[in-house]
C-alpha positions as CSV (number, residue, x, y, z in Angstrom):
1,X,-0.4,-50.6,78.1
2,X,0.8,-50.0,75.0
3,X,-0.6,-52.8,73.4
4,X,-4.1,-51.9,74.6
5,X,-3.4,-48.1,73.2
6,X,-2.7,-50.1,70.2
7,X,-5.8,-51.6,70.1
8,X,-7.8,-48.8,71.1
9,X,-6.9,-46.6,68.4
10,X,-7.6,-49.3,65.6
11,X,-10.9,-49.4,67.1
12,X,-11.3,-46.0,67.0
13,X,-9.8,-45.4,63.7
14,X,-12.3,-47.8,62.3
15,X,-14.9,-46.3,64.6
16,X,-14.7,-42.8,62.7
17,X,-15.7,-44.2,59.3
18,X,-19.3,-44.8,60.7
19,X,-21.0,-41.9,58.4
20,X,-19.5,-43.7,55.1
21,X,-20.7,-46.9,56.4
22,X,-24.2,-45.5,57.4
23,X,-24.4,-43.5,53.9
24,X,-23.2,-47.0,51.8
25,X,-26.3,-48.8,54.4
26,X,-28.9,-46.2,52.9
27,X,-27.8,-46.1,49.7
28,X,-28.5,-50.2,49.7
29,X,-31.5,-49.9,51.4
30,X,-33.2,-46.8,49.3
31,X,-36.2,-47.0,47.4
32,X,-35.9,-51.2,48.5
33,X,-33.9,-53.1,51.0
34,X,-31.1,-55.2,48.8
35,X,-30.5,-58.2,51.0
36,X,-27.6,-59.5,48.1
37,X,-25.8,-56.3,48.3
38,X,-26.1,-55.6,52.1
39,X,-24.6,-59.2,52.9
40,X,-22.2,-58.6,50.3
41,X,-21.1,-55.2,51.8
42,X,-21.1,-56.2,55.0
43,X,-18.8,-59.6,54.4
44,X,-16.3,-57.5,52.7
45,X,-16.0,-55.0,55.5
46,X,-15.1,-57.7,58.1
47,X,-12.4,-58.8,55.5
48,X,-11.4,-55.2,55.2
49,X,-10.9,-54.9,59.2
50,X,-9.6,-58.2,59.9
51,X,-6.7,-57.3,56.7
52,X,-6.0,-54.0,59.0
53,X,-5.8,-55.7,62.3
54,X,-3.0,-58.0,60.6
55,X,-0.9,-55.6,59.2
56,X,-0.8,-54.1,62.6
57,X,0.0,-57.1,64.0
58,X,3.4,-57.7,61.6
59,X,6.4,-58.5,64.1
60,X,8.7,-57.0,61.9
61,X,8.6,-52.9,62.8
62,X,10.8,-52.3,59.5
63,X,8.4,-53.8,57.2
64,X,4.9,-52.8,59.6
65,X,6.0,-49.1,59.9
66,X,5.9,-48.3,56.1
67,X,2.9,-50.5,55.7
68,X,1.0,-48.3,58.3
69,X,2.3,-45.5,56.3
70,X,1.1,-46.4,53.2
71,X,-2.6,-47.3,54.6
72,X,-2.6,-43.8,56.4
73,X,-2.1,-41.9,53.5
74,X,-4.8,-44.3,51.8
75,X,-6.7,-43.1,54.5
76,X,-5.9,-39.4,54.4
77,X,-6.8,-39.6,50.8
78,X,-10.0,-41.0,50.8
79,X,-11.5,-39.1,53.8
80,X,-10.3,-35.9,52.9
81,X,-11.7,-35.9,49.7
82,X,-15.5,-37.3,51.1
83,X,-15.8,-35.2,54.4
84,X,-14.7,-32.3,51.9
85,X,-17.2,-33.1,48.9
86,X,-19.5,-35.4,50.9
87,X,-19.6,-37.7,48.2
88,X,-17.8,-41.3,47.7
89,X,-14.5,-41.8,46.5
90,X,-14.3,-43.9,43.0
91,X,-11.4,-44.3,40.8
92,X,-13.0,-41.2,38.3
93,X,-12.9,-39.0,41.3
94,X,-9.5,-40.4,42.3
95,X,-8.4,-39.2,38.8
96,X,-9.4,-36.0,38.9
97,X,-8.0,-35.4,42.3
98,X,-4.4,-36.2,41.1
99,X,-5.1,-34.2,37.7
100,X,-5.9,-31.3,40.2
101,X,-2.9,-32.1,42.7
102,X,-1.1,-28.4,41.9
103,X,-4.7,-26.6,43.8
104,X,-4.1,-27.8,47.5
105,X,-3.4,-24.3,48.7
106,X,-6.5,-23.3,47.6
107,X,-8.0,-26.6,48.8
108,X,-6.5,-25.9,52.4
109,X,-7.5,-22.5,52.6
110,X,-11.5,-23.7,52.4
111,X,-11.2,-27.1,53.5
112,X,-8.7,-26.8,56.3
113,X,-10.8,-28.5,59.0
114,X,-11.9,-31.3,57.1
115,X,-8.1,-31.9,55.8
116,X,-7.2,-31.6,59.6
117,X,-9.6,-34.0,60.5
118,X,-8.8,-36.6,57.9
119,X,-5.1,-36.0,58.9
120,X,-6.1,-36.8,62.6
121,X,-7.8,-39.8,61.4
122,X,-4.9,-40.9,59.6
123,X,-2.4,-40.1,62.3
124,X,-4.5,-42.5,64.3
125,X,-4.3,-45.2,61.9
126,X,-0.4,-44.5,61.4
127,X,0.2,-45.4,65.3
128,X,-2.7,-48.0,65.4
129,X,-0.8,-50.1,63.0
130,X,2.8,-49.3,63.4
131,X,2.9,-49.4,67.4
132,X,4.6,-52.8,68.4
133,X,2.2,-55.3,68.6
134,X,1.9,-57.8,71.8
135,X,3.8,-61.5,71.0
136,X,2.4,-64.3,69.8
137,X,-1.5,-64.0,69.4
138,X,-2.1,-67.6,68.7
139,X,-4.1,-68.7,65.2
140,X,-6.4,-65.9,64.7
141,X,-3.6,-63.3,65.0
142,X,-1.4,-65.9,62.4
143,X,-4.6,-65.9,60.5
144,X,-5.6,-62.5,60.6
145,X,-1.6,-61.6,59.1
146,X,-1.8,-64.1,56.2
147,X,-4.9,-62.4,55.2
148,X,-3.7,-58.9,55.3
149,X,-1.8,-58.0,51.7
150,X,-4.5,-61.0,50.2
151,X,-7.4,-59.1,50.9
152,X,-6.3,-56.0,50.5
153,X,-5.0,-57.4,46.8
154,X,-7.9,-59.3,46.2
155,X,-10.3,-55.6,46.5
156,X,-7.9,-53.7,44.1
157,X,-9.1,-56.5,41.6
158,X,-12.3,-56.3,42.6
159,X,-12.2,-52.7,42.2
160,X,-10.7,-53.2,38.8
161,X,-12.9,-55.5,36.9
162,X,-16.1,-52.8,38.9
163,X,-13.7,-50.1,36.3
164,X,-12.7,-48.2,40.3
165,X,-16.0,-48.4,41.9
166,X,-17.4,-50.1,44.8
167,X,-15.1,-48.9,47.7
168,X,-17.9,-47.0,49.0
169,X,-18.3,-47.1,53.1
170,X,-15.4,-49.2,53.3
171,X,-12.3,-48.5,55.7
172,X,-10.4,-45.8,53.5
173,X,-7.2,-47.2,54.4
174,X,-7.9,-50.4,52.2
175,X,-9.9,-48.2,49.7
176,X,-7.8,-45.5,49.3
177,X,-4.5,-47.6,49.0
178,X,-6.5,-49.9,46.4
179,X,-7.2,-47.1,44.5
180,X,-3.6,-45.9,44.3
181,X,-2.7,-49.0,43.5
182,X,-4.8,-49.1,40.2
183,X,-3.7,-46.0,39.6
184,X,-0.2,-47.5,39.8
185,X,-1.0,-50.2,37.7
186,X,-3.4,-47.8,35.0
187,X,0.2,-45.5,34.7
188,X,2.4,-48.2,34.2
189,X,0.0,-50.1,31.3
190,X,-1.4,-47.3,29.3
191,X,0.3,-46.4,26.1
192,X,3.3,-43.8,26.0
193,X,4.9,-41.9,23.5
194,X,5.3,-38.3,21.8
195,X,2.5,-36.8,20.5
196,X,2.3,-36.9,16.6
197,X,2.9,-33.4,14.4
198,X,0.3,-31.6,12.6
199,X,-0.1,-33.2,9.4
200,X,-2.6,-31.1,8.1
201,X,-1.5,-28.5,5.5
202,X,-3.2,-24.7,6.3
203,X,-4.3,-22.6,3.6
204,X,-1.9,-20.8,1.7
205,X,-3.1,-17.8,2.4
206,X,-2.1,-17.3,6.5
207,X,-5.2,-15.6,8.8
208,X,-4.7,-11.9,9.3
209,X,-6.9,-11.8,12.4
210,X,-7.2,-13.4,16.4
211,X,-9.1,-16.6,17.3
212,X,-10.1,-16.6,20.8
213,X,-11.8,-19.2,22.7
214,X,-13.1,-18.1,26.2
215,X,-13.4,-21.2,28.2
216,X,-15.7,-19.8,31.2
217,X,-15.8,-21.4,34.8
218,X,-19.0,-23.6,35.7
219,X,-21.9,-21.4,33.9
220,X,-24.8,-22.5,33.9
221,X,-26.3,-21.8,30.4
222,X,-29.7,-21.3,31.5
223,X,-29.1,-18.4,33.5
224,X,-27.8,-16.3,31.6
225,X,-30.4,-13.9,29.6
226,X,-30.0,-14.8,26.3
227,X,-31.0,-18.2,26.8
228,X,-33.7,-17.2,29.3
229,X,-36.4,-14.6,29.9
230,X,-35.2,-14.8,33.9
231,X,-31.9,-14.9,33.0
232,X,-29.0,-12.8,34.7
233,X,-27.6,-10.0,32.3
234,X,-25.1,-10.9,30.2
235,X,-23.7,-8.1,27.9
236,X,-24.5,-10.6,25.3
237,X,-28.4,-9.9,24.7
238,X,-30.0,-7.1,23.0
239,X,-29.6,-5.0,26.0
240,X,-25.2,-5.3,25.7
241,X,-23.0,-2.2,25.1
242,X,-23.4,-0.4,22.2
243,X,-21.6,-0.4,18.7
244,X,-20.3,-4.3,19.8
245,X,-19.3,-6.7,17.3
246,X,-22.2,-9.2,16.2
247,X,-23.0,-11.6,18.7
248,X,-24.1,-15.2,17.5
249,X,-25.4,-17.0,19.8
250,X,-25.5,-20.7,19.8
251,X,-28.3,-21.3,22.7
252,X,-27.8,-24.1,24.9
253,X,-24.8,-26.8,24.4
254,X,-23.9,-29.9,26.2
255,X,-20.2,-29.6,27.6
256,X,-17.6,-32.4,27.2
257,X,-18.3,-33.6,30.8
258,X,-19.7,-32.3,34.0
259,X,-15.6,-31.6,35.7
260,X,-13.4,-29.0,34.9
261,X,-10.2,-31.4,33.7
262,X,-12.1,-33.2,30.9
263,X,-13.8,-30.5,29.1
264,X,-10.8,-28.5,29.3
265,X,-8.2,-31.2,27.7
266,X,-10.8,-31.9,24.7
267,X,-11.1,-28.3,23.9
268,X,-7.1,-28.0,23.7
269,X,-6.3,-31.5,22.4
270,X,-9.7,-31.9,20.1
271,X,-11.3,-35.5,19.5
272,X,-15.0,-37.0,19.0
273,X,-16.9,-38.9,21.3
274,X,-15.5,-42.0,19.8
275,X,-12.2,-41.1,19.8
276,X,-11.2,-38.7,22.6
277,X,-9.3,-40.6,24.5
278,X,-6.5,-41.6,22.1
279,X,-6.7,-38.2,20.7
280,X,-6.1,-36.3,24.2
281,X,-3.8,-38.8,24.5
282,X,-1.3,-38.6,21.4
283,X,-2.8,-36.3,19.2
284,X,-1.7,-32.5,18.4
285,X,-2.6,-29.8,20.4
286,X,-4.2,-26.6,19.8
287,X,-1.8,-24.7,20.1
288,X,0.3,-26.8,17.6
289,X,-1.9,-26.5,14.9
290,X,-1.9,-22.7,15.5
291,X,1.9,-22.5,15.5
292,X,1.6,-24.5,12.0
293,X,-0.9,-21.9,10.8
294,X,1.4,-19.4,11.5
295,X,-0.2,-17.6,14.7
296,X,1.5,-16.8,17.7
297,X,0.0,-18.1,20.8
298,X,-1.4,-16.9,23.8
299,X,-3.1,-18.2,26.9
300,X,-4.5,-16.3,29.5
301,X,-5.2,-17.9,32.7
302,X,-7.4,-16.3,35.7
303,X,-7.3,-19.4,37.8
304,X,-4.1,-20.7,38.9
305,X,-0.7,-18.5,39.9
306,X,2.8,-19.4,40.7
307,X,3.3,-21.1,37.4
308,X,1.1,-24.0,38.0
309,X,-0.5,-26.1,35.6
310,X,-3.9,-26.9,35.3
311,X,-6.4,-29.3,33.6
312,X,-3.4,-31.8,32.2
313,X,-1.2,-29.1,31.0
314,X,2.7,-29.9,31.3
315,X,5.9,-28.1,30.5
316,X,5.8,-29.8,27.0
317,X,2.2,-28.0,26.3
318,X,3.6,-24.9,28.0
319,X,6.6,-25.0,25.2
320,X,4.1,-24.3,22.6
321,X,2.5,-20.7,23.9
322,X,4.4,-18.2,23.2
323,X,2.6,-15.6,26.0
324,X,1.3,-17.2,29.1
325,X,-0.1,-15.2,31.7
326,X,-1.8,-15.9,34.9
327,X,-2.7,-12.7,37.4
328,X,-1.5,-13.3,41.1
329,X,-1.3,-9.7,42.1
330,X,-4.6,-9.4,41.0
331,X,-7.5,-9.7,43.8
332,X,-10.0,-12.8,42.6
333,X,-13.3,-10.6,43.0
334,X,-11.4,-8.5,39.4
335,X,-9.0,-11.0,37.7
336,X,-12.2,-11.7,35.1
337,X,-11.6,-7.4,34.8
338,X,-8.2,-8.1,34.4
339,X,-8.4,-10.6,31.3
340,X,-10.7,-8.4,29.8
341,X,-8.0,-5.3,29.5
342,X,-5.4,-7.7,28.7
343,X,-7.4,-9.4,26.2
344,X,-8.1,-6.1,24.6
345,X,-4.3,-5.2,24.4
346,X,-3.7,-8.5,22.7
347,X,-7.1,-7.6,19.9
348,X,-5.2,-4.2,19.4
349,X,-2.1,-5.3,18.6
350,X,-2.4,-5.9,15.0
351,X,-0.8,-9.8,15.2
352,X,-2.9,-12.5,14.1
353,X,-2.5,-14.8,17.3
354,X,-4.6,-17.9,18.7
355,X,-5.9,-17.1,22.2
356,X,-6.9,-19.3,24.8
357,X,-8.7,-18.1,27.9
358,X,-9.3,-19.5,31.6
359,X,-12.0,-17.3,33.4
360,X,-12.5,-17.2,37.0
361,X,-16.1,-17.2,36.7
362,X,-18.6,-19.0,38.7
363,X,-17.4,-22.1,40.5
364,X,-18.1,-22.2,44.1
365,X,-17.5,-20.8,46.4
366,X,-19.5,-17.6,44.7
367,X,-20.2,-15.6,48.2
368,X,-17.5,-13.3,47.3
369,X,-17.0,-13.2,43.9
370,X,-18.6,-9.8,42.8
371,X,-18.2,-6.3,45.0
372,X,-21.2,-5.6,46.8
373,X,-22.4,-2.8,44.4
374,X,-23.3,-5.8,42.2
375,X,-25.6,-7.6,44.5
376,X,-29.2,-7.2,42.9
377,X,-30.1,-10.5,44.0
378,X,-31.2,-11.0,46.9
379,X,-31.5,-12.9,49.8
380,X,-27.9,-14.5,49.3
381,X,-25.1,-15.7,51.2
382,X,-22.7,-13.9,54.3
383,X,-19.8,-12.9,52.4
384,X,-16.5,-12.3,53.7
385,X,-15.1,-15.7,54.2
386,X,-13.4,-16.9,50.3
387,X,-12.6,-13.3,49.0
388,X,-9.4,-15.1,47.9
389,X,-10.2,-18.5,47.1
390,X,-10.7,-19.5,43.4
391,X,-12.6,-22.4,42.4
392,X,-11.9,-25.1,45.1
393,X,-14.8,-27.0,46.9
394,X,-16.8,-25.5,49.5
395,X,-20.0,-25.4,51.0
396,X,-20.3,-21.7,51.1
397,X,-21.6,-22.3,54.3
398,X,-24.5,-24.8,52.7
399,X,-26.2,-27.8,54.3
400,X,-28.3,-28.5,51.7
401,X,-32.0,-27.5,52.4
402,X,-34.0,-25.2,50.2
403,X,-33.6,-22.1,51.6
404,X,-30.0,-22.2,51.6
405,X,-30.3,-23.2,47.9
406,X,-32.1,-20.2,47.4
407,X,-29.4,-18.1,48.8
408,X,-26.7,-19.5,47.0
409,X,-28.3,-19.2,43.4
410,X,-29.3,-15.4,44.1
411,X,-25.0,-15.1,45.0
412,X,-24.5,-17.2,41.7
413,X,-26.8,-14.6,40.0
414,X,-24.6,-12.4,41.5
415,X,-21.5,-13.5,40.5
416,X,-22.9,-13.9,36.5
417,X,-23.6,-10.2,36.5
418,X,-19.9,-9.5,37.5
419,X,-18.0,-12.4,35.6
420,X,-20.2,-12.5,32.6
421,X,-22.1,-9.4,32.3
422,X,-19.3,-6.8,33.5
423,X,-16.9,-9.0,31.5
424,X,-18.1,-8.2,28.5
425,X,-19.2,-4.5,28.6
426,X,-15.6,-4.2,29.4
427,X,-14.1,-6.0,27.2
428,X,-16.1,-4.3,23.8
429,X,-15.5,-0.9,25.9
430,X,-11.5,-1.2,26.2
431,X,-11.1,-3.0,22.4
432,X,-13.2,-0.9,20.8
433,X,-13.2,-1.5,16.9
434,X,-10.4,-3.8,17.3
435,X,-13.0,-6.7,18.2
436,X,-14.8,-6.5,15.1
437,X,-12.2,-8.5,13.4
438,X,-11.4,-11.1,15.7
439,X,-13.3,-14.4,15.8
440,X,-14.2,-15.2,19.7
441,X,-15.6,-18.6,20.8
442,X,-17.6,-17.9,24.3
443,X,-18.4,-21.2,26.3
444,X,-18.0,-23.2,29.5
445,X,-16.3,-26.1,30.9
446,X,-19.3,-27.5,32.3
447,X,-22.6,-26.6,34.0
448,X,-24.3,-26.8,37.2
449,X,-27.2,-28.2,39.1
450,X,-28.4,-26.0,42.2
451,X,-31.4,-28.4,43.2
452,X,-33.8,-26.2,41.4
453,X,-36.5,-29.1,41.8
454,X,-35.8,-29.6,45.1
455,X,-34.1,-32.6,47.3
456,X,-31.4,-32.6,49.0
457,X,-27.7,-32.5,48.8
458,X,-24.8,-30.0,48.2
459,X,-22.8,-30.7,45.5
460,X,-23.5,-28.6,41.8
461,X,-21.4,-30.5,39.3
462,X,-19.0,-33.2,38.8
463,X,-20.9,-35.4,41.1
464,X,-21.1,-39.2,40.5
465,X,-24.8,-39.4,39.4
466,X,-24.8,-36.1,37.1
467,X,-28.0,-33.9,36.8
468,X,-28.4,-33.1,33.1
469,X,-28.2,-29.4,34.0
470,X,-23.9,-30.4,34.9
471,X,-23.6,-30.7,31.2
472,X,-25.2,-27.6,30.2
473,X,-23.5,-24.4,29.1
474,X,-23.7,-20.9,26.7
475,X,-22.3,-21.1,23.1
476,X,-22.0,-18.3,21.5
477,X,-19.8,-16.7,18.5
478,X,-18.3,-12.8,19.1
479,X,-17.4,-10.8,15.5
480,X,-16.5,-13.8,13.1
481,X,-16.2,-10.8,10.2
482,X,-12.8,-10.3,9.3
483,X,-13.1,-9.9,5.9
484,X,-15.7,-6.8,6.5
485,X,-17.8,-7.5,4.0
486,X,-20.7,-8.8,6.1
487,X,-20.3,-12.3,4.1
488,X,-18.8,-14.1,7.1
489,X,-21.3,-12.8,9.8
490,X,-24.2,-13.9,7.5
491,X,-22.8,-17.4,7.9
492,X,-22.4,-17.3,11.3
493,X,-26.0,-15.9,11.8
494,X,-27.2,-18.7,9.4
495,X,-25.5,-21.5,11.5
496,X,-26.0,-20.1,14.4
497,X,-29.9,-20.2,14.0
498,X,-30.0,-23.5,12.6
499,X,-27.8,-25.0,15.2
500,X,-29.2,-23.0,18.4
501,X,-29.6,-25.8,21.2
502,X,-28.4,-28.5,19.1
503,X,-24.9,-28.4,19.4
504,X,-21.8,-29.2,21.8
505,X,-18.1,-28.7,22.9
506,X,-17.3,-31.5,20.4
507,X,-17.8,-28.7,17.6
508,X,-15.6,-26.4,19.0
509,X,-12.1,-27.3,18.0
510,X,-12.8,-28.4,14.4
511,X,-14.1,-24.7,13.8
512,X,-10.9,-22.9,15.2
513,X,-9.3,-25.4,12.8
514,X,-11.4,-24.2,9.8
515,X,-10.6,-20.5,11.0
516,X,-6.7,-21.0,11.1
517,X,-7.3,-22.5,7.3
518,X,-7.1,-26.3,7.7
519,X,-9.6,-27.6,4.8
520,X,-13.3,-28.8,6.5
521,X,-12.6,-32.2,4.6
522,X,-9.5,-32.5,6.5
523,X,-10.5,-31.7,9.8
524,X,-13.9,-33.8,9.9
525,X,-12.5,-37.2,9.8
526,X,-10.0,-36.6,12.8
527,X,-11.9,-34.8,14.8
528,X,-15.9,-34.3,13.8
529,X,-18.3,-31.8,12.5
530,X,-18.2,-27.9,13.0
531,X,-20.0,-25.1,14.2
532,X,-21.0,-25.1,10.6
533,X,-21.8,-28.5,9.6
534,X,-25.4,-29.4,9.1
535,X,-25.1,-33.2,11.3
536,X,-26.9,-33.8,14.0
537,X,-25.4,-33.8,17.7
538,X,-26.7,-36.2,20.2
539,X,-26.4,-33.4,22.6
540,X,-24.8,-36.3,25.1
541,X,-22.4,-35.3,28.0
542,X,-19.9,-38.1,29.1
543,X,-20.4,-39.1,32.9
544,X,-17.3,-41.2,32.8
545,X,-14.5,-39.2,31.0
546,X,-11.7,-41.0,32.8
547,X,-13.2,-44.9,31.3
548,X,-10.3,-46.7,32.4
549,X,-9.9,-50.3,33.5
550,X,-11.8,-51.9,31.0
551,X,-14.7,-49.3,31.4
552,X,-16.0,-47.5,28.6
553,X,-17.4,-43.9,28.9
554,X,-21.2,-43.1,30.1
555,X,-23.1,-40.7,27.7
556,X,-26.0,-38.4,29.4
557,X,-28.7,-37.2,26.8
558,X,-30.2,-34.1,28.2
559,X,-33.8,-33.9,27.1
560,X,-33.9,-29.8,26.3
561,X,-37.4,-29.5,27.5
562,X,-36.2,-30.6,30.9
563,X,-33.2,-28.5,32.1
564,X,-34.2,-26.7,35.2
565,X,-35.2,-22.8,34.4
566,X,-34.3,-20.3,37.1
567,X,-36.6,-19.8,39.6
568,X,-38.1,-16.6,40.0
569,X,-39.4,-17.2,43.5
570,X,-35.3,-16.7,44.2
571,X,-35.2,-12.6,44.7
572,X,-36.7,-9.4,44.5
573,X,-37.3,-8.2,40.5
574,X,-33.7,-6.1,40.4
575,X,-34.3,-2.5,39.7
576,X,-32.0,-2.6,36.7
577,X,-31.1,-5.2,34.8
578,X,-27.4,-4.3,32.6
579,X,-24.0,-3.3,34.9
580,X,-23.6,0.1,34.0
């Protein structure tokens, strides 16, 4: 009885995977049948299956028990993260899943049922292969064993030279644990050591006055109003709160990457699209080079609480801020409000500091991210459900048909007038003339796509095969005139009309650089161009920031007369279009 039970549930187990396997069949027959790649497919599943039935045929219980452990948590890996995202697992995704390990409260809290349910899956597994298995078997059960670790081996090198792809719709227990396994293998080859000191010198002559860089959450550049006539109001277009600093505004930028992690690390660590990856890896930080300038530190962060990390950061990082703040007893729907009076606090205090900014702003799920008296678009989404949820992955309820699209950009609208528009007007109210002499560097981590030209699906950024509008995001200079005498702001008006829609993230560090006083013909040749700089951008976006395994990184051009414009068939014209 038990040995049938036994059987049963690795049936069952492999019997739950049949949406992966359906999805990977489409994929290889869509727009043409691909006999090659079906057989292919196929002949590596039965290997797959016939590895899993011999592991859970192993005699020994000591050494079959851990094994089944090992594959259920392979299992519980993988399926978690695709029934949450509905998307397939590869090694980039992998990454970015361990780099984002410290969120999986907030990831339980909207994606308890799917976690459940891959746990149930994997519990399945666990007992499928670890139960006792029946005696003997005769040569296809001796078989079957010998097999096992060889296949399962043999597709973590197949996995490897593919750079972590081409697990798709296979049983997750062998994909999942292969891709641990390279991640195993990645940590333990990839080159260690301390990060090297500044070795720039700074001016002489130290900065009397902030830099801040405001590092927004998943805006989409094109809907805000300063980069489009059916934008959502910003508090950065003509229409913004009077007697405000000068704004500058940079138009349309590509982003590091389309995730959060990648654009993040690159705008603390620096580095060119040649380069990046040695330079996140072992090159100064931000904050280091500030330290050497002779500014205090700060970094605000909206997003996380409890002390946890995000986006890479470490206790060694954390050593170099010398104010770090994250707002827990603040509700979600006003911790952007929040940063906006603490930021102003920090303006007014007379110390020239570098300041670093985390924004909630408008990753999904966006249902509850604004009070209702902010809700001029409309038809949008039930509220209610993620008033205290951050930026993890939901659906908000979608399933990926037009009308639901339509719904969720009109809460996304929403959500801009809040985060964005109500940021601002608050922040120039409670700084006052304060402002004028800071230098503040507004942008994005990345974009999003909300299937403005139709099809189907759910996700809006990050996804394996990008939409350009994932790499898209606002760029724009606050103040930049500390010296008063209007010299300054002339050359940020100058560069910011020559480089409007030309530019990207990549620019970014070298100008905080210049601002701190590190010499342009310094900075250039470690870490590229500035905002200033007259070079050309390729206004690329990298689609594989974690190239590991032999892989190299994936650049996306976006064509800028082809980023999807807001629809105005969304809403209703809104009576009013600023937040007071």
């Amino acid at each position: 009885m038990q040995n049938r039970l036994k059987y049963m549930l690795l049936g069952l187990s492999l019997l739950l995977g049949a949406g992966e396997i359906w999805h990977r069949l489409a994929m290889l027959a869509t727009p043409e049948i691909q006999p090659a790649g079906l057989v292919a497919f196929a002949g590596l599943w039965l290997l797959c299956a016939i590895s899993l039935a011999g592991f859970a045929l192993i005699g020994s219980g000591w050494l079959r028990w851990p094994l089944a452990a090992l594959l259920a948590a392979g299992s519980l890996l993988v399926d978690g993260y695709q029934w949450a995202v509905g998307d397939f697992m590869d090694y980039e995704s992998f990454v970015t899943m361990v780099e984002s390990a410290g969120d999986i409260g907030s990831a339980m809290a909207q994606q308890g049922l799917a976690l459940v349910l891959a746990a149930g899956k994997a519990l399945l597994l666990l007992l499928a292969v670890g139960l006792q298995p029946p005696a003997g078997g005769g040569r296809w059960a001796r078989g079957a064993r010998w097999a096992a670790l060889p296949v399962l081996l043999g597709l973590s090198v197949l996995l490897f030279f593919r750079g972590g792809e081409g697990g798709s719709g296979l049983p997750s227990s062998h994909s999942g644990t292969s891709l641990a396994l390279l991640h195993v293998y990645d940590r333990a080859t990839s080159p260690r050591g301390p990060r090297r000191p500044v070795a720039l010198k700074p001016a002489a002559t130290p900065r009397r006055s902030d830099i801040v860089l405001i590092i927004d959450e998943s805006i989409a550049g094109a809907y805000l109003d300063i980069n489009s006539a059916s934008g959502v109001y910003s508090g950065l277009g003509p229409d913004g709160a009077a007697g405000r600093p000068p704004v500058h505004n940079f138009g349309l930028a590509t982003s590091v990457t389309h995730c959060s992690v990648g654009s993040n690390v690159v705008l603390r660590f620096g580095g060119t699209r040649d380069n990046y990856r040695e330079t996140v890896r072992s090159g100064p930080s931000i904050w280091s080079y500030a330290r050497r300038a002779g500014l205090g530190t700060v970094y605000l962060d909206a997003q996380r609480t409890g002390g946890r990390y995000q986006n890479r950061m470490n206790a060694a990082e954390r050593a170099q801020i010398d104010q770090w703040q994250q707002f827990a007893d603040v509700p979600v729907v006003n911790r952007d409000h929040a940063v906006a009076d603490r930021l102003a606090t920090y303006l007014a205090d007379g110390k020239p500091q570098l300041i670093l900014v985390n924004k909630v702003g408008g990753h999904f799920p966006v249902s509850d991210k604004f009070p209702l008296s902010h809700a001029r678009y409309r038809p949008m989404l039930k509220r209610g459900r993620f008033a205290d949820v951050t930026d993890m992955a939901t659906r908000d309820g979608m399933d990926g048909r037009a009308a639901n699209w339509r719904l969720y950009r009109n809460s996304y609208r929403n959500t801009l007038v809040w985060s964005v528009g109500g940021f601002f007007d608050r922040l120039f109210d409670r700084a006052g003339p304060a402002i004028g002499d800071a230098t503040i560097l507004y942008t994005a981590d990345h974009g999003q796509s909300f299937h403005e030209r139709g099809g189907g699906g759910e996700a809006t950024h990050c996804t394996p095969a990008p939409q350009i509008e994932e790499g898209v995001v606002p760029l724009v200079v606050i103040g930049g005139d500390g010296d008063g005498d209007g010299k300054q702001a002339a050359r940020w008006t100058r560069a910011a009309a020559a480089g409007r829609d030309r530019l990207s993230h990549y620019r970014l560090f070298p100008t905080m650089l210049g601002l701190m006083g590190y010499a342009p013909r310094d900075i250039a040749p470690l870490y590229g161009p500035d905002l200033f700089a007259a070079e050309p951008d390729p206004f690329t976006f990298n689609t594989r920031f974690n190239a590991r395994l032999g892989s190299e990184p994936q650049w996306l051009r976006v064509p800028l007369a082809e980023i999807a414009q807001p629809p105005l068939s969304d809403y209703r014209t809104p009576a009013t279009s600023g937040t007071k």
